[in-house]
Amino acid sequence: MVSVKQRNMILLLLFIGWAIGNFDRYFINYAVLSITKDLQLNPTSTGLILSSFFAGYALMQIPGGWLADRLGSRRVLIVSVLMWSIFTALTGAVWSLASMIIIRFFFGIGEGGFQPSSSKLISQTFPTDKRAWAMSIMLSSGGIVSLIVPLLSAYMLTTIGWRISFLILGGIGIIITILFWIFVRLPANLKEEQLKPSGDSQQGIFKQVLKTPIMLNLFIAYYSIYAINWGLATWLPTYLVNVRGLDLISLGWAQTVPGLAMIFAMFLSGYVIDRLPLGKEKVIGAISCVAVGILLYLMFNAPSVTMFVAYQTIVILFISFVMLLLPAIILKRLPSAVTGTSMGIANTGGQLAGFITPLAIGFIVQTFNGSYNAAFWMLIIFAIICTISLLTLNFRKGELLQANA
């Protein structure tokens, strides 16, 4: 068994690691304003930069989960943090659109192994009734980062510039890698080999996970909710500057309220999800997706920036709940032996959305001469798709996989 002290140390480091990864990810959404100007890029090229990370991130989800199940969560975590730190630093040395796309792609490859392996580590070290809470603590760092990034990005970009900023972020990541190496260790009585199938058995389990209907629904739900999340995260800074007329400092302050909402939502969601009766997750999740669709419509029709941010804050509450609910379903419904693989498959949907959506929005905005209306309608449609995928979840199929494992 893992002691409470050991669990808390692991969770603290996962929290820090996820925070640094999210900062690196979110910072590009603000830095791209300066990068676009320096490299003289159009909206489609900007979309390519924002999407290139997600191409690598999505590509690594399934291999990252499989490697975590096969080689152990600790090894994959350390390599993941090290690799993304190196390519974060290299982002500050780009000289062209092509070099930026390539470096951000490999940054995505590096970060792609973190969530599947961290999810597996949580499933190994926390009891079932604490896993959603543990996941909410880790993911809440994303909310804290989203609160800090707007203001800190504005300061960094207007003082030291985007190139030096990326070099500093990469150096911080190297320090975090060393901390993972020293402190993330499973006790001797918890052999990872005992928690995963081997050989032909593992290959058979992978095929079962891939073919299980619950995974198809989760894949679609992940894609839909992350399309909304990353569509907003990647393009809202540009939208608020170019369409709503904010400057960088005002933008930073305007985005602190949604950031606070995400932190609150993550902590509250973990508490609520751990106490939901089995089978009720999909109903509550579907209702949340309906609320997201309605709020998105109100948001892009808001008559003022104040109302826009108010609706954005509320929509963040519901998006955060669904984004925590989906991995919690995997942690609670599927065996630890396949958590990495299962999370990798499902999260591939989310990260494909992260790749496609920013690129699609860039194309839409350029096609409609700077109008974002069609882009917002696309996000509303994804809210509807997410609702349907959750309502049609078949938990019995997940229980069959549990029994077979």
CSV table of C-alpha atoms in Angstrom, one decimal:
chain,number,residue,atom,x,y,z
A,1,MET,CA,0.0,0.0,0.0
A,2,VAL,CA,1.0,3.6,-0.6
A,3,SER,CA,1.0,5.8,2.5
A,4,VAL,CA,-1.0,9.0,2.7
A,5,LYS,CA,2.3,11.0,2.9
A,6,GLN,CA,3.6,9.3,-0.3
A,7,ARG,CA,0.3,9.8,-2.1
A,8,ASN,CA,0.3,13.5,-1.2
A,9,MET,CA,3.9,14.0,-2.4
A,10,ILE,CA,3.0,12.3,-5.7
A,11,LEU,CA,-0.1,14.4,-6.1
A,12,LEU,CA,1.9,17.6,-5.3
A,13,LEU,CA,4.4,16.9,-8.0
A,14,LEU,CA,1.7,15.9,-10.5
A,15,PHE,CA,0.1,19.3,-9.7
A,16,ILE,CA,3.3,21.2,-10.3
A,17,GLY,CA,4.1,19.2,-13.5
A,18,TRP,CA,0.6,19.8,-14.9
A,19,ALA,CA,0.9,23.5,-14.0
A,20,ILE,CA,4.2,24.0,-15.9
A,21,GLY,CA,2.9,22.1,-18.9
A,22,ASN,CA,-0.3,24.2,-19.0
A,23,PHE,CA,1.7,27.4,-18.6
A,24,ASP,CA,3.8,26.4,-21.6
A,25,ARG,CA,0.7,25.6,-23.6
A,26,TYR,CA,-1.3,28.7,-22.7
A,27,PHE,CA,1.5,31.1,-23.0
A,28,ILE,CA,1.7,30.5,-26.8
A,29,ASN,CA,-1.9,31.8,-27.1
A,30,TYR,CA,-0.7,35.2,-26.0
A,31,ALA,CA,2.8,35.1,-27.4
A,32,VAL,CA,1.3,34.4,-30.8
A,33,LEU,CA,0.2,38.0,-31.1
A,34,SER,CA,3.9,39.0,-31.0
A,35,ILE,CA,5.1,36.0,-33.0
A,36,THR,CA,2.6,36.7,-35.8
A,37,LYS,CA,3.9,40.3,-36.0
A,38,ASP,CA,7.6,39.3,-36.0
A,39,LEU,CA,7.2,36.5,-38.5
A,40,GLN,CA,4.5,38.4,-40.6
A,41,LEU,CA,1.9,35.6,-40.5
A,42,ASN,CA,-1.7,35.6,-41.7
A,43,PRO,CA,-4.6,34.0,-39.6
A,44,THR,CA,-4.3,30.6,-41.3
A,45,SER,CA,-0.5,30.5,-40.5
A,46,THR,CA,-1.3,31.5,-36.9
A,47,GLY,CA,-3.8,28.7,-36.7
A,48,LEU,CA,-1.1,26.3,-37.9
A,49,ILE,CA,1.2,27.4,-35.1
A,50,LEU,CA,-1.6,26.9,-32.5
A,51,SER,CA,-2.5,23.5,-33.9
A,52,SER,CA,0.9,22.0,-34.4
A,53,PHE,CA,1.3,21.3,-30.7
A,54,PHE,CA,-1.9,19.4,-30.7
A,55,ALA,CA,-0.9,17.3,-33.7
A,56,GLY,CA,2.0,15.9,-31.7
A,57,TYR,CA,0.1,15.8,-28.5
A,58,ALA,CA,-2.8,13.8,-30.1
A,59,LEU,CA,-0.3,11.5,-31.9
A,60,MET,CA,1.3,10.6,-28.6
A,61,GLN,CA,-1.8,9.8,-26.5
A,62,ILE,CA,-2.2,6.2,-27.3
A,63,PRO,CA,1.5,5.3,-27.4
A,64,GLY,CA,2.0,7.3,-24.2
A,65,GLY,CA,-0.8,5.4,-22.5
A,66,TRP,CA,0.5,2.0,-23.8
A,67,LEU,CA,4.1,2.8,-22.7
A,68,ALA,CA,2.8,3.8,-19.2
A,69,ASP,CA,1.1,0.4,-18.9
A,70,ARG,CA,4.1,-1.4,-20.4
A,71,LEU,CA,7.1,0.4,-19.0
A,72,GLY,CA,5.7,2.1,-15.9
A,73,SER,CA,4.1,5.5,-15.2
A,74,ARG,CA,7.2,7.0,-13.6
A,75,ARG,CA,9.5,6.5,-16.6
A,76,VAL,CA,7.0,8.0,-19.0
A,77,LEU,CA,6.3,11.0,-16.8
A,78,ILE,CA,10.0,11.8,-16.5
A,79,VAL,CA,10.7,11.5,-20.2
A,80,SER,CA,7.6,13.5,-21.0
A,81,VAL,CA,8.5,16.5,-18.8
A,82,LEU,CA,12.1,16.5,-20.0
A,83,MET,CA,11.2,16.4,-23.7
A,84,TRP,CA,8.6,19.2,-23.5
A,85,SER,CA,11.0,21.4,-21.5
A,86,ILE,CA,13.6,21.1,-24.2
A,87,PHE,CA,11.3,22.0,-27.0
A,88,THR,CA,9.7,24.8,-25.0
A,89,ALA,CA,13.2,26.4,-24.7
A,90,LEU,CA,13.8,25.8,-28.5
A,91,THR,CA,10.6,27.7,-29.3
A,92,GLY,CA,12.5,30.9,-28.3
A,93,ALA,CA,15.0,30.2,-31.1
A,94,VAL,CA,12.7,29.8,-34.1
A,95,TRP,CA,13.4,31.7,-37.3
A,96,SER,CA,10.5,30.8,-39.6
A,97,LEU,CA,7.0,29.5,-39.7
A,98,ALA,CA,8.3,26.0,-40.6
A,99,SER,CA,10.7,25.9,-37.7
A,100,MET,CA,8.0,27.0,-35.3
A,101,ILE,CA,5.6,24.3,-36.5
A,102,ILE,CA,8.2,21.6,-36.2
A,103,ILE,CA,9.3,22.6,-32.7
A,104,ARG,CA,5.8,23.0,-31.4
A,105,PHE,CA,4.9,19.6,-32.9
A,106,PHE,CA,7.7,17.9,-30.9
A,107,PHE,CA,6.7,19.9,-27.8
A,108,GLY,CA,3.3,18.2,-28.2
A,109,ILE,CA,4.9,14.8,-28.6
A,110,GLY,CA,6.8,15.4,-25.3
A,111,GLU,CA,3.7,16.5,-23.3
A,112,GLY,CA,1.5,13.8,-24.8
A,113,GLY,CA,2.7,11.2,-22.4
A,114,PHE,CA,2.0,13.1,-19.3
A,115,GLN,CA,-1.8,12.8,-18.8
A,116,PRO,CA,-2.0,9.0,-19.6
A,117,SER,CA,0.9,8.2,-17.3
A,118,SER,CA,-0.2,10.5,-14.5
A,119,SER,CA,-3.7,9.0,-14.7
A,120,LYS,CA,-2.2,5.6,-14.3
A,121,LEU,CA,-0.1,6.7,-11.4
A,122,ILE,CA,-3.3,8.1,-9.7
A,123,SER,CA,-5.1,4.8,-10.3
A,124,GLN,CA,-2.2,2.9,-8.8
A,125,THR,CA,-1.8,5.0,-5.7
A,126,PHE,CA,-5.3,6.3,-4.8
A,127,PRO,CA,-8.4,4.3,-3.7
A,128,THR,CA,-11.3,4.4,-6.1
A,129,ASP,CA,-13.3,6.8,-4.0
A,130,LYS,CA,-10.4,9.3,-4.0
A,131,ARG,CA,-9.4,9.2,-7.7
A,132,ALA,CA,-11.8,11.9,-9.0
A,133,TRP,CA,-10.6,14.1,-6.1
A,134,ALA,CA,-7.0,13.5,-6.9
A,135,MET,CA,-7.5,14.1,-10.6
A,136,SER,CA,-9.4,17.4,-9.7
A,137,ILE,CA,-6.4,18.5,-7.7
A,138,MET,CA,-4.0,17.9,-10.5
A,139,LEU,CA,-6.2,19.4,-13.1
A,140,SER,CA,-7.0,22.4,-10.9
A,141,SER,CA,-3.5,23.6,-11.6
A,142,GLY,CA,-4.7,24.3,-15.1
A,143,GLY,CA,-7.2,26.7,-13.7
A,144,ILE,CA,-4.6,28.4,-11.5
A,145,VAL,CA,-2.3,28.8,-14.6
A,146,SER,CA,-5.2,30.2,-16.7
A,147,LEU,CA,-5.6,32.8,-14.0
A,148,ILE,CA,-1.9,33.7,-13.9
A,149,VAL,CA,-1.0,33.4,-17.6
A,150,PRO,CA,-2.9,36.5,-18.9
A,151,LEU,CA,-1.3,38.9,-16.5
A,152,LEU,CA,2.1,37.3,-16.4
A,153,SER,CA,2.2,36.9,-20.2
A,154,ALA,CA,1.4,40.5,-20.7
A,155,TYR,CA,4.3,41.4,-18.4
A,156,MET,CA,6.8,39.0,-19.9
A,157,LEU,CA,5.9,39.9,-23.5
A,158,THR,CA,6.2,43.6,-22.9
A,159,THR,CA,9.4,43.4,-20.9
A,160,ILE,CA,11.7,40.5,-21.9
A,161,GLY,CA,9.9,39.4,-25.1
A,162,TRP,CA,8.6,36.1,-26.3
A,163,ARG,CA,12.0,34.5,-27.2
A,164,ILE,CA,13.6,34.9,-23.7
A,165,SER,CA,10.3,34.0,-22.1
A,166,PHE,CA,10.3,30.5,-23.8
A,167,LEU,CA,13.9,30.0,-22.8
A,168,ILE,CA,13.1,30.7,-19.2
A,169,LEU,CA,10.0,28.4,-19.2
A,170,GLY,CA,12.1,25.6,-20.7
A,171,GLY,CA,14.7,26.0,-17.9
A,172,ILE,CA,12.0,25.7,-15.2
A,173,GLY,CA,10.8,22.5,-16.9
A,174,ILE,CA,14.3,21.0,-16.5
A,175,ILE,CA,14.2,21.7,-12.8
A,176,ILE,CA,10.8,20.0,-12.5
A,177,THR,CA,12.2,17.0,-14.4
A,178,ILE,CA,14.8,16.6,-11.7
A,179,LEU,CA,12.2,16.8,-8.9
A,180,PHE,CA,10.2,14.0,-10.6
A,181,TRP,CA,13.3,11.9,-10.9
A,182,ILE,CA,14.1,12.3,-7.2
A,183,PHE,CA,10.6,12.2,-5.5
A,184,VAL,CA,8.2,10.2,-7.7
A,185,ARG,CA,8.9,6.7,-6.6
A,186,LEU,CA,6.5,3.8,-6.1
A,187,PRO,CA,7.2,1.7,-2.9
A,188,ALA,CA,8.9,-1.7,-3.3
A,189,ASN,CA,5.6,-3.5,-2.3
A,190,LEU,CA,3.8,-1.9,-5.3
A,191,LYS,CA,5.4,-3.5,-8.3
A,192,GLU,CA,4.1,-2.0,-11.6
A,193,GLU,CA,4.5,-5.3,-13.2
A,194,GLN,CA,1.8,-6.7,-11.0
A,195,LEU,CA,-0.6,-4.1,-12.1
A,196,LYS,CA,-0.4,-4.6,-15.8
A,197,PRO,CA,-0.9,-7.6,-18.1
A,198,SER,CA,2.0,-8.8,-20.1
A,199,GLY,CA,2.7,-10.2,-23.5
A,200,ASP,CA,-0.3,-11.5,-25.4
A,201,SER,CA,-2.6,-10.7,-22.5
A,202,GLN,CA,-1.7,-7.0,-22.8
A,203,GLN,CA,-2.2,-7.0,-26.6
A,204,GLY,CA,-5.6,-8.7,-26.0
A,205,ILE,CA,-6.6,-6.1,-23.4
A,206,PHE,CA,-5.6,-3.2,-25.8
A,207,LYS,CA,-7.9,-4.6,-28.5
A,208,GLN,CA,-10.7,-5.0,-25.9
A,209,VAL,CA,-10.3,-1.4,-24.8
A,210,LEU,CA,-10.2,-0.2,-28.4
A,211,LYS,CA,-13.4,-2.1,-29.3
A,212,THR,CA,-15.4,-1.3,-26.2
A,213,PRO,CA,-18.4,0.9,-27.0
A,214,ILE,CA,-17.9,3.0,-23.9
A,215,MET,CA,-14.5,4.1,-25.3
A,216,LEU,CA,-16.1,5.3,-28.6
A,217,ASN,CA,-18.5,7.5,-26.7
A,218,LEU,CA,-15.7,8.9,-24.5
A,219,PHE,CA,-13.6,9.5,-27.5
A,220,ILE,CA,-16.4,11.6,-29.1
A,221,ALA,CA,-17.2,13.4,-25.8
A,222,TYR,CA,-13.5,14.2,-25.3
A,223,TYR,CA,-13.2,15.5,-28.9
A,224,SER,CA,-16.3,17.7,-28.5
A,225,ILE,CA,-15.6,19.3,-25.1
A,226,TYR,CA,-12.0,19.9,-25.9
A,227,ALA,CA,-12.9,21.4,-29.3
A,228,ILE,CA,-14.8,24.0,-27.3
A,229,ASN,CA,-12.2,24.4,-24.6
A,230,TRP,CA,-9.2,24.8,-27.0
A,231,GLY,CA,-11.2,26.8,-29.5
A,232,LEU,CA,-11.9,29.4,-26.8
A,233,ALA,CA,-8.4,29.2,-25.2
A,234,THR,CA,-6.4,29.6,-28.4
A,235,TRP,CA,-8.5,32.3,-30.2
A,236,LEU,CA,-10.1,34.3,-27.4
A,237,PRO,CA,-7.0,36.5,-26.8
A,238,THR,CA,-6.9,37.4,-30.5
A,239,TYR,CA,-10.7,37.8,-30.7
A,240,LEU,CA,-10.8,40.1,-27.7
A,241,VAL,CA,-7.9,42.3,-29.0
A,242,ASN,CA,-9.0,42.4,-32.7
A,243,VAL,CA,-12.8,42.4,-32.3
A,244,ARG,CA,-13.5,43.7,-28.8
A,245,GLY,CA,-10.6,46.3,-28.8
A,246,LEU,CA,-8.7,45.3,-25.7
A,247,ASP,CA,-5.0,45.9,-25.2
A,248,LEU,CA,-2.7,43.2,-23.7
A,249,ILE,CA,-2.9,44.6,-20.1
A,250,SER,CA,-6.7,44.9,-20.2
A,251,LEU,CA,-6.9,41.4,-21.8
A,252,GLY,CA,-4.9,40.0,-18.9
A,253,TRP,CA,-7.2,41.5,-16.3
A,254,ALA,CA,-10.3,40.5,-18.1
A,255,GLN,CA,-9.3,36.9,-18.1
A,256,THR,CA,-8.5,36.6,-14.4
A,257,VAL,CA,-12.2,36.1,-13.5
A,258,PRO,CA,-12.7,33.0,-15.8
A,259,GLY,CA,-9.4,31.7,-14.4
A,260,LEU,CA,-10.7,31.9,-10.9
A,261,ALA,CA,-13.9,30.2,-12.1
A,262,MET,CA,-11.9,27.3,-13.5
A,263,ILE,CA,-10.0,26.8,-10.2
A,264,PHE,CA,-13.3,26.8,-8.2
A,265,ALA,CA,-14.9,24.4,-10.7
A,266,MET,CA,-12.1,21.9,-10.6
A,267,PHE,CA,-12.1,21.6,-6.8
A,268,LEU,CA,-15.9,21.5,-6.6
A,269,SER,CA,-16.3,19.0,-9.5
A,270,GLY,CA,-13.9,16.5,-7.9
A,271,TYR,CA,-15.9,16.6,-4.7
A,272,VAL,CA,-19.2,16.2,-6.5
A,273,ILE,CA,-18.2,13.5,-9.0
A,274,ASP,CA,-16.8,11.2,-6.2
A,275,ARG,CA,-20.3,11.4,-4.6
A,276,LEU,CA,-22.4,10.9,-7.7
A,277,PRO,CA,-24.4,7.6,-7.8
A,278,LEU,CA,-23.0,5.2,-10.4
A,279,GLY,CA,-24.9,5.7,-13.7
A,280,LYS,CA,-25.8,9.4,-13.0
A,281,GLU,CA,-22.6,10.8,-14.4
A,282,LYS,CA,-23.8,10.8,-17.9
A,283,VAL,CA,-27.0,12.6,-17.1
A,284,ILE,CA,-25.3,15.4,-15.2
A,285,GLY,CA,-22.6,15.6,-17.8
A,286,ALA,CA,-25.2,15.9,-20.6
A,287,ILE,CA,-27.0,18.7,-18.8
A,288,SER,CA,-23.7,20.5,-18.4
A,289,CYS,CA,-23.1,20.3,-22.2
A,290,VAL,CA,-26.5,21.7,-22.9
A,291,ALA,CA,-25.7,24.6,-20.6
A,292,VAL,CA,-22.4,25.1,-22.4
A,293,GLY,CA,-24.1,25.4,-25.8
A,294,ILE,CA,-26.6,28.0,-24.5
A,295,LEU,CA,-24.0,30.1,-22.8
A,296,LEU,CA,-21.7,30.1,-25.9
A,297,TYR,CA,-24.6,31.6,-27.9
A,298,LEU,CA,-25.2,34.3,-25.2
A,299,MET,CA,-21.4,34.9,-25.0
A,300,PHE,CA,-20.7,35.7,-28.7
A,301,ASN,CA,-23.9,37.9,-28.8
A,302,ALA,CA,-22.9,39.8,-25.6
A,303,PRO,CA,-23.4,43.6,-26.1
A,304,SER,CA,-20.3,44.4,-24.0
A,305,VAL,CA,-16.9,43.0,-22.9
A,306,THR,CA,-18.2,42.8,-19.3
A,307,MET,CA,-21.2,40.6,-20.3
A,308,PHE,CA,-18.9,38.6,-22.6
A,309,VAL,CA,-16.6,37.8,-19.7
A,310,ALA,CA,-19.5,37.1,-17.4
A,311,TYR,CA,-20.9,34.5,-19.8
A,312,GLN,CA,-17.4,33.1,-20.4
A,313,THR,CA,-16.9,32.7,-16.6
A,314,ILE,CA,-20.1,30.6,-16.3
A,315,VAL,CA,-19.3,28.5,-19.4
A,316,ILE,CA,-15.9,27.7,-17.9
A,317,LEU,CA,-17.7,26.2,-14.8
A,318,PHE,CA,-19.6,23.7,-17.0
A,319,ILE,CA,-16.7,23.0,-19.3
A,320,SER,CA,-14.4,22.3,-16.4
A,321,PHE,CA,-17.0,19.9,-14.8
A,322,VAL,CA,-17.3,17.9,-18.0
A,323,MET,CA,-13.5,17.8,-18.6
A,324,LEU,CA,-13.0,16.3,-15.1
A,325,LEU,CA,-16.0,14.0,-15.4
A,326,LEU,CA,-14.7,12.2,-18.5
A,327,PRO,CA,-11.3,11.0,-17.0
A,328,ALA,CA,-13.1,10.2,-13.7
A,329,ILE,CA,-15.4,7.8,-15.6
A,330,ILE,CA,-12.3,5.9,-16.9
A,331,LEU,CA,-10.6,5.9,-13.4
A,332,LYS,CA,-13.7,4.6,-11.7
A,333,ARG,CA,-15.1,2.2,-14.4
A,334,LEU,CA,-12.0,0.6,-15.9
A,335,PRO,CA,-9.2,-1.5,-14.2
A,336,SER,CA,-5.9,0.1,-13.3
A,337,ALA,CA,-4.1,-2.4,-15.5
A,338,VAL,CA,-5.4,-0.5,-18.6
A,339,THR,CA,-5.9,3.0,-17.3
A,340,GLY,CA,-2.9,4.3,-19.3
A,341,THR,CA,-4.1,2.8,-22.5
A,342,SER,CA,-7.8,3.8,-21.9
A,343,MET,CA,-6.9,7.3,-21.1
A,344,GLY,CA,-4.6,7.5,-24.1
A,345,ILE,CA,-7.4,6.4,-26.5
A,346,ALA,CA,-10.0,8.7,-25.0
A,347,ASN,CA,-7.7,11.7,-24.7
A,348,THR,CA,-6.6,11.3,-28.4
A,349,GLY,CA,-10.1,12.6,-29.2
A,350,GLY,CA,-9.5,15.7,-27.1
A,351,GLN,CA,-6.1,16.4,-28.5
A,352,LEU,CA,-7.2,15.9,-32.1
A,353,ALA,CA,-9.8,18.5,-31.4
A,354,GLY,CA,-7.0,20.7,-30.1
A,355,PHE,CA,-5.2,20.3,-33.4
A,356,ILE,CA,-8.1,20.7,-35.7
A,357,THR,CA,-10.2,23.4,-34.0
A,358,PRO,CA,-7.6,26.3,-33.9
A,359,LEU,CA,-6.7,25.6,-37.5
A,360,ALA,CA,-10.4,25.5,-38.5
A,361,ILE,CA,-11.1,28.7,-36.6
A,362,GLY,CA,-8.2,30.4,-38.3
A,363,PHE,CA,-9.5,29.3,-41.7
A,364,ILE,CA,-13.1,30.4,-40.9
A,365,VAL,CA,-12.0,33.8,-39.7
A,366,GLN,CA,-9.9,34.4,-42.8
A,367,THR,CA,-12.7,33.2,-45.1
A,368,PHE,CA,-15.3,35.4,-43.4
A,369,ASN,CA,-13.0,38.5,-43.4
A,370,GLY,CA,-12.4,38.6,-39.7
A,371,SER,CA,-15.8,37.5,-38.5
A,372,TYR,CA,-16.0,34.9,-35.7
A,373,ASN,CA,-19.7,34.2,-35.9
A,374,ALA,CA,-19.4,30.9,-37.8
A,375,ALA,CA,-16.6,29.8,-35.5
A,376,PHE,CA,-18.8,30.3,-32.4
A,377,TRP,CA,-21.6,28.3,-34.1
A,378,MET,CA,-19.2,25.5,-34.7
A,379,LEU,CA,-18.4,25.4,-31.0
A,380,ILE,CA,-22.2,25.3,-30.2
A,381,ILE,CA,-22.6,22.3,-32.5
A,382,PHE,CA,-19.8,20.5,-30.6
A,383,ALA,CA,-21.8,21.1,-27.4
A,384,ILE,CA,-24.7,19.3,-28.9
A,385,ILE,CA,-22.5,16.4,-30.0
A,386,CYS,CA,-21.0,16.1,-26.5
A,387,THR,CA,-24.5,15.9,-25.0
A,388,ILE,CA,-25.5,13.0,-27.3
A,389,SER,CA,-22.3,11.1,-26.7
A,390,LEU,CA,-22.8,11.3,-22.9
A,391,LEU,CA,-26.5,10.4,-23.0
A,392,THR,CA,-25.7,7.2,-25.0
A,393,LEU,CA,-22.9,5.9,-22.8
A,394,ASN,CA,-23.3,2.2,-22.1
A,395,PHE,CA,-21.7,1.6,-18.7
A,396,ARG,CA,-22.4,-2.1,-18.9
A,397,LYS,CA,-19.8,-2.5,-21.7
A,398,GLY,CA,-17.2,-1.0,-19.4
A,399,GLU,CA,-18.2,-3.4,-16.6
A,400,LEU,CA,-17.6,-6.3,-19.1
A,401,LEU,CA,-14.1,-5.0,-19.7
A,402,GLN,CA,-13.5,-4.8,-15.9
A,403,ALA,CA,-14.6,-8.4,-15.6
A,404,ASN,CA,-12.4,-9.6,-18.4
A,405,ALA,CA,-9.4,-7.8,-17.0
